[in-house]
Short mmCIF file of C-alpha atoms in Angstrom, two decimals:
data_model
loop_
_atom_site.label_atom_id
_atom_site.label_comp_id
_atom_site.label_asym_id
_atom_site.label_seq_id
_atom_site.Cartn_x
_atom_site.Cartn_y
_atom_site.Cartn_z
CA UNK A 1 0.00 0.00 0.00
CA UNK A 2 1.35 3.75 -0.75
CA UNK A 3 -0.17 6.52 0.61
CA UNK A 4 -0.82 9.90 -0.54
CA UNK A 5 -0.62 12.80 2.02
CA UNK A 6 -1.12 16.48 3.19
CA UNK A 7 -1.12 18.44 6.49
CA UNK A 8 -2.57 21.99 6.75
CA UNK A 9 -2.61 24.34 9.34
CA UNK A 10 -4.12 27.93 10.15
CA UNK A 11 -3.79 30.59 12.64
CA UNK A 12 -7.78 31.31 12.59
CA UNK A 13 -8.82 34.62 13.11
CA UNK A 14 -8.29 35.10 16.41
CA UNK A 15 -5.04 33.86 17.67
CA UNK A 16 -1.32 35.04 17.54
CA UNK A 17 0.39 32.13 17.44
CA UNK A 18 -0.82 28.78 16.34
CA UNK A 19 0.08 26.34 18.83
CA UNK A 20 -1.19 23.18 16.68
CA UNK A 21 1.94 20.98 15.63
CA UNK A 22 2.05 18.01 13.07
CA UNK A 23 4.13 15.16 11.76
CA UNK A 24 3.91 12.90 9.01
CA UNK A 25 6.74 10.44 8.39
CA UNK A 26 6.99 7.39 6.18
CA UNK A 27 9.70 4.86 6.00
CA UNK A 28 9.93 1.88 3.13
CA UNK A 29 10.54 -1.26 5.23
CA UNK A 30 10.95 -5.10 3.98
CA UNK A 31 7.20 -5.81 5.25
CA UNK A 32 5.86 -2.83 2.78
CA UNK A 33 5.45 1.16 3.64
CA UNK A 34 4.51 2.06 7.31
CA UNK A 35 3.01 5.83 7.85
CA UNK A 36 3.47 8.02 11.45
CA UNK A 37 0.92 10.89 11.44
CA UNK A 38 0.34 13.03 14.62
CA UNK A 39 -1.65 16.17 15.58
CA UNK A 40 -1.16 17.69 18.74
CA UNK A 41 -3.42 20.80 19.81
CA UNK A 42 -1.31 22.51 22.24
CA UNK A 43 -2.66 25.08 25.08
CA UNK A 44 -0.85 27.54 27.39
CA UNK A 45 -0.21 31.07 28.19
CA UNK A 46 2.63 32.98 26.91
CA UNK A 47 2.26 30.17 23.68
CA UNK A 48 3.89 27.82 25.77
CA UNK A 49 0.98 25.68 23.88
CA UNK A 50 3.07 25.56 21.23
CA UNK A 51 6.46 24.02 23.08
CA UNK A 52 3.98 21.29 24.89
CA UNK A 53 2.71 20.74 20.77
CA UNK A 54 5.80 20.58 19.66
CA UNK A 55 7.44 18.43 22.69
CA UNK A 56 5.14 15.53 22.20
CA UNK A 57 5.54 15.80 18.18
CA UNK A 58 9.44 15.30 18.63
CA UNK A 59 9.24 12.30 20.53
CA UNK A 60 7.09 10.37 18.20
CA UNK A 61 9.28 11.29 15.13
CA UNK A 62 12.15 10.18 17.21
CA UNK A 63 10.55 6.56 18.13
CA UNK A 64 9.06 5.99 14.55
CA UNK A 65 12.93 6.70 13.60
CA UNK A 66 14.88 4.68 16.50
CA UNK A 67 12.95 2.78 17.94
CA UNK A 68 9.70 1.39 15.22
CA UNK A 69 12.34 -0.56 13.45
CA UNK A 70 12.89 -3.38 16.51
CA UNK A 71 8.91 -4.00 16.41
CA UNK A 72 8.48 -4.53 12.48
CA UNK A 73 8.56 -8.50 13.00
CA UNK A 74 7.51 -8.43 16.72
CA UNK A 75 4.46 -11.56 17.26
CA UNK A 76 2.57 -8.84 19.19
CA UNK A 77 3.17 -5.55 17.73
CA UNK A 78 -0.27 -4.34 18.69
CA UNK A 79 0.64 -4.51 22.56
CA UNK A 80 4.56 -3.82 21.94
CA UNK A 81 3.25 -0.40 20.15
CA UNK A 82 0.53 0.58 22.43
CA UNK A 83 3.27 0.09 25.18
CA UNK A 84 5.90 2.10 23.97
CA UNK A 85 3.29 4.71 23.18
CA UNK A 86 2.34 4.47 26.72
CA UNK A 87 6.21 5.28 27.91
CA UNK A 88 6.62 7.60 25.65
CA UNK A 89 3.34 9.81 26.65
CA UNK A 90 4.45 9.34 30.32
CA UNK A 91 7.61 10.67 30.06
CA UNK A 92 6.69 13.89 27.94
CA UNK A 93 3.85 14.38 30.30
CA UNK A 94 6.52 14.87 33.20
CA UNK A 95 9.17 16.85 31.18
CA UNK A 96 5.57 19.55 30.07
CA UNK A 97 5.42 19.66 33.57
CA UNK A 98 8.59 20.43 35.16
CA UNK A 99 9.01 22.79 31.98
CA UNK A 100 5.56 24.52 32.88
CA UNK A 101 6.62 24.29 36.57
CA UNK A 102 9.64 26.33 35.74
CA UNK A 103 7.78 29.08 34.04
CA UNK A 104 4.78 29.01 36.47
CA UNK A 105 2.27 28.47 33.53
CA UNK A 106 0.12 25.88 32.45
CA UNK A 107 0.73 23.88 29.48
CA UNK A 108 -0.42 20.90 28.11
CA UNK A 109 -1.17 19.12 24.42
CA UNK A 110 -3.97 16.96 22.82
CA UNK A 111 -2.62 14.12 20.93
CA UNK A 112 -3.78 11.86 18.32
CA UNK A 113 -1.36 9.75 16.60
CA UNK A 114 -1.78 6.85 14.23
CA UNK A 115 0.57 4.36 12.77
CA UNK A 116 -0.11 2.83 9.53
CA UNK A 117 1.47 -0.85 9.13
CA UNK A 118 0.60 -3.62 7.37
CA UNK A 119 -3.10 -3.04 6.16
CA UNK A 120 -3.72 -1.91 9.74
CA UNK A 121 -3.89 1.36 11.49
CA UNK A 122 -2.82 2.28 15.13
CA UNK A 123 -4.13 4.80 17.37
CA UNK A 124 -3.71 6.87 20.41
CA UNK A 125 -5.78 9.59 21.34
CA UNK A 126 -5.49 12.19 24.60
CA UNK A 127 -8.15 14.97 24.48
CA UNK A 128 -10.23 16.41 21.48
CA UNK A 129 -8.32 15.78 18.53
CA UNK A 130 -10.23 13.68 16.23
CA UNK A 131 -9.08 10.73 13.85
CA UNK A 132 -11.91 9.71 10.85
CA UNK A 133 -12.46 7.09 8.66
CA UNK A 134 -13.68 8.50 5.24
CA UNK A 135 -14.92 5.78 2.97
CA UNK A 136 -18.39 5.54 1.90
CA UNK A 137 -19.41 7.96 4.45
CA UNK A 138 -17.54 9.84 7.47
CA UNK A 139 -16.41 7.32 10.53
CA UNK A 140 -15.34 8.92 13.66
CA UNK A 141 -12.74 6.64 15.01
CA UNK A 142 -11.76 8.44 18.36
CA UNK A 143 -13.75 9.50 21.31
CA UNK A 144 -13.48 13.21 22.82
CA UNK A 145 -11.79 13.31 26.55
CA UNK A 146 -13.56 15.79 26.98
CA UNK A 147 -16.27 17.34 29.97
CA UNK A 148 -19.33 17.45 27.23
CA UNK A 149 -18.49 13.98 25.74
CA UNK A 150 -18.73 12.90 29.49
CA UNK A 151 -21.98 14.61 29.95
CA UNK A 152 -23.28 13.52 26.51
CA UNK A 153 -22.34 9.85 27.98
CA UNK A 154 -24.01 10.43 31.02
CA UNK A 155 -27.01 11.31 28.90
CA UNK A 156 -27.42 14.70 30.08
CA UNK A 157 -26.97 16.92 27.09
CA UNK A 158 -27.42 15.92 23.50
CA UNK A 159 -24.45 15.56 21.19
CA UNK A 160 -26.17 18.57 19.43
CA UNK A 161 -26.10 20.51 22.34
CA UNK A 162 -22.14 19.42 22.65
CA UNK A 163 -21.30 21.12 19.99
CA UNK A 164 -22.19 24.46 20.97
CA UNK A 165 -21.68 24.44 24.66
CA UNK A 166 -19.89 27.02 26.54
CA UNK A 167 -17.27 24.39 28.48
CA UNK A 168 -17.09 22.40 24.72
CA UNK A 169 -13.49 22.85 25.11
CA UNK A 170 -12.75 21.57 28.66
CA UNK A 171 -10.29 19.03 28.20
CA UNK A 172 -10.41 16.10 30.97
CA UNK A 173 -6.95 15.27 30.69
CA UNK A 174 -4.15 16.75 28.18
CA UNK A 175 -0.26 15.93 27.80
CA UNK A 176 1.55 18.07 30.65
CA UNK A 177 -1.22 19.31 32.03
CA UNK A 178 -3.17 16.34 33.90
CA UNK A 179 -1.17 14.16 36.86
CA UNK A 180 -2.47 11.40 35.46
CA UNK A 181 -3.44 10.07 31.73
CA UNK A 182 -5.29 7.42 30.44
CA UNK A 183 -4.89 7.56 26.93
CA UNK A 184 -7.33 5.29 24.68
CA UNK A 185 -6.25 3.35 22.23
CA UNK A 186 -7.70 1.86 18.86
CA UNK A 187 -6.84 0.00 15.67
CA UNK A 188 -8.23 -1.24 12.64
CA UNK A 189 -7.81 -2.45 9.25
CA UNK A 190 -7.35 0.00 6.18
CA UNK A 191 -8.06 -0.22 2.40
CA UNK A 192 -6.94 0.85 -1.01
CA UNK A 193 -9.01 3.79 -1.52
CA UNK A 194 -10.10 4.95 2.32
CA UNK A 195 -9.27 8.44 3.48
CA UNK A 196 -7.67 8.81 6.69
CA UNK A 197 -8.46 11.81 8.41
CA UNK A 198 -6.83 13.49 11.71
CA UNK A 199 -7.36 16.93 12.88
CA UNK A 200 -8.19 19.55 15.74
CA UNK A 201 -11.04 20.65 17.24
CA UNK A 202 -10.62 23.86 15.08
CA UNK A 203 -11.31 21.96 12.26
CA UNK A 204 -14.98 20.09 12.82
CA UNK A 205 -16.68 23.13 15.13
CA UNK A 206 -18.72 24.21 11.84
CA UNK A 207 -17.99 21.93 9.38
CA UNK A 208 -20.36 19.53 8.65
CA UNK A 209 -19.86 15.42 8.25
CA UNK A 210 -21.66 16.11 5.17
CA UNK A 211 -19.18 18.91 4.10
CA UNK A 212 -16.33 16.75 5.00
CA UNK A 213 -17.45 14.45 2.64
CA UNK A 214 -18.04 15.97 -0.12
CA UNK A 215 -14.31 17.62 -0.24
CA UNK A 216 -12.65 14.46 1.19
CA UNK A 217 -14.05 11.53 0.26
CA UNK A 218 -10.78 9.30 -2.08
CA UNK A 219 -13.09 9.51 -5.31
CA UNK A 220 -12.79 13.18 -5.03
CA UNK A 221 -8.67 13.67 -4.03
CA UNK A 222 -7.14 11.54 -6.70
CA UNK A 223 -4.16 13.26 -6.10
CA UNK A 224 -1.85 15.61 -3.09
CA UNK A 225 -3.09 18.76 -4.98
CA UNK A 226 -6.32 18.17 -4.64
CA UNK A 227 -5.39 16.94 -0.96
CA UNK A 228 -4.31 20.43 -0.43
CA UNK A 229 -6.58 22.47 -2.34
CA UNK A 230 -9.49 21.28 -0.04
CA UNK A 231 -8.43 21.05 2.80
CA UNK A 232 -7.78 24.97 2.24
CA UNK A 233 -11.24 24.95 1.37
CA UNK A 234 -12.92 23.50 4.47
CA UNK A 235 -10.38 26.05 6.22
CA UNK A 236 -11.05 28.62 4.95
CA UNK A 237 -15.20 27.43 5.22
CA UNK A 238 -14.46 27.59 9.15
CA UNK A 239 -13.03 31.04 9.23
CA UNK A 240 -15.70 32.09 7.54
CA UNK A 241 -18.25 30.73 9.89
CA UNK A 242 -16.34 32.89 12.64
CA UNK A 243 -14.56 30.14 14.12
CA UNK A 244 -11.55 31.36 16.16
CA UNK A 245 -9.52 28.49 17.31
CA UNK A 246 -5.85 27.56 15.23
CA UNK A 247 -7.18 24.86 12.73
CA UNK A 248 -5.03 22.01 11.61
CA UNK A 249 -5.60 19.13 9.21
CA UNK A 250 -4.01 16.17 7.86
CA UNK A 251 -5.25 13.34 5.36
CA UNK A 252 -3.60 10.46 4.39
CA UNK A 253 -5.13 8.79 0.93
CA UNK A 254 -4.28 4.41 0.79
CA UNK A 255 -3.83 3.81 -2.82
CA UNK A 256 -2.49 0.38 -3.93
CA UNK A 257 1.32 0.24 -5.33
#
């Protein structure tokens, strides 16, 4: 399997600095391409959102490079991967921290980060940042940690009402920020064809599944231009609709070799 790919990100119309961050790496290996693609949505005063971000994006480019390579064969790669993850989350958690401590701010990061190997995806996911399926309609693959998801799972608001409430972006745990995490973890199998789509909150506040569709579905981007060309669109869509959160978005197209 190849894959075709594009990231783009956006200040929004409110902001001074965009404290979003994102990674995609891809390495040829002797069991086929494998495909590292992160978002992190970082949050902080004095932008120290965008060190947390940026922290937690290093680290994963660093273990796709040193340290994926010892788990290509491994008989259990799901657990070995989801357990390394796990390390790896812990330790930048604690090194936000002290850093944050340091500068008597708060700082912290969503992440979602999925590894593509073998006809099979892998995911982590710590706050809001969304991962979707887009094949013959749009699949939310990741749950919100977030105080209205809670609430909508308690049953007492509607998702409706979610997506327009005032503590909608109340995190209930972030990297750096939260003495404990629990991050949640999913996988799945992937086809020739399928979109893969990752992004921040910034990015589905006022766009519709519907809209997301129509720009994004893999009959539509047949090719990275037209990867990047709407993705700008549904952007731009969002800043037009007055939202004013940084907005960051990254698609990855599976397209047999």
């Amino acid at each position: 399997m190849k894959f075709l790919t594009t990231v783009h990100t956006d200040v929004g119309i409110k902001k001074s600095t965009n404290q979003d961050s994102a990674l995609v790496t891809e390495a040829q290996t002797d069991g086929g391409r494998v495909l590292l693609s992160v978002i992190c949505d970082g949050m902080g005063g004095l932008a120290k959102g965008e060190v947390a971000s940026a922290t937690v994006i290093k680290a994963f480019g660093d273990w796709f490079e040193k340290e994926l390579p010892k788990l290509l064969h491994a008989e259990d790669s799901e657990k070995m991967i989801f357990g390394e993850w796990e390390k790896l989350v812990m330790d930048c958690n604690r090194r936000i921290s002290a850093y944050a401590d340091r500068f008597g701010v708060s700082m912290g990061t969503t992440l979602n980060a999925a590894l593509f190997m073998k006809d099979r995806y892998y995911l982590i996911n710590i706050g809001d940042s969304r991962a979707y399926l887009i094949s013959n309609g749009v699949y939310q693959l990741t749950k919100d940690q977030s105080y209205v998801q809670r609430e909508v799972d308690l049953g007492h608001i509607t998702p409706e009402e979610a997506e327009t409430h005032p503590q909608r972006n109340l995190l209930l745990q972030c990297v750096g920020a939260s003495p404990v995490i629990t991050p949640d973890y999913y996988t799945g199998t992937y086809e020739s064809g399928q979109v893969f789509m990752q992004c921040s909150d910034g990015f589905r506040h006022t766009v519709t599944l519907e809209e997301m569709y129509e720009y994004l579905n893999g009959s539509v981007l047949k090719d990275e231009q037209t990867m990047v060309q709407n993705a700008v669109i549904l952007t731009e869509l969002n800043k037009s609709r007055r939202e004013t959160d940084n907005i960051t978005v990254l698609l990855v197209k599976m397209i047999e070799e």
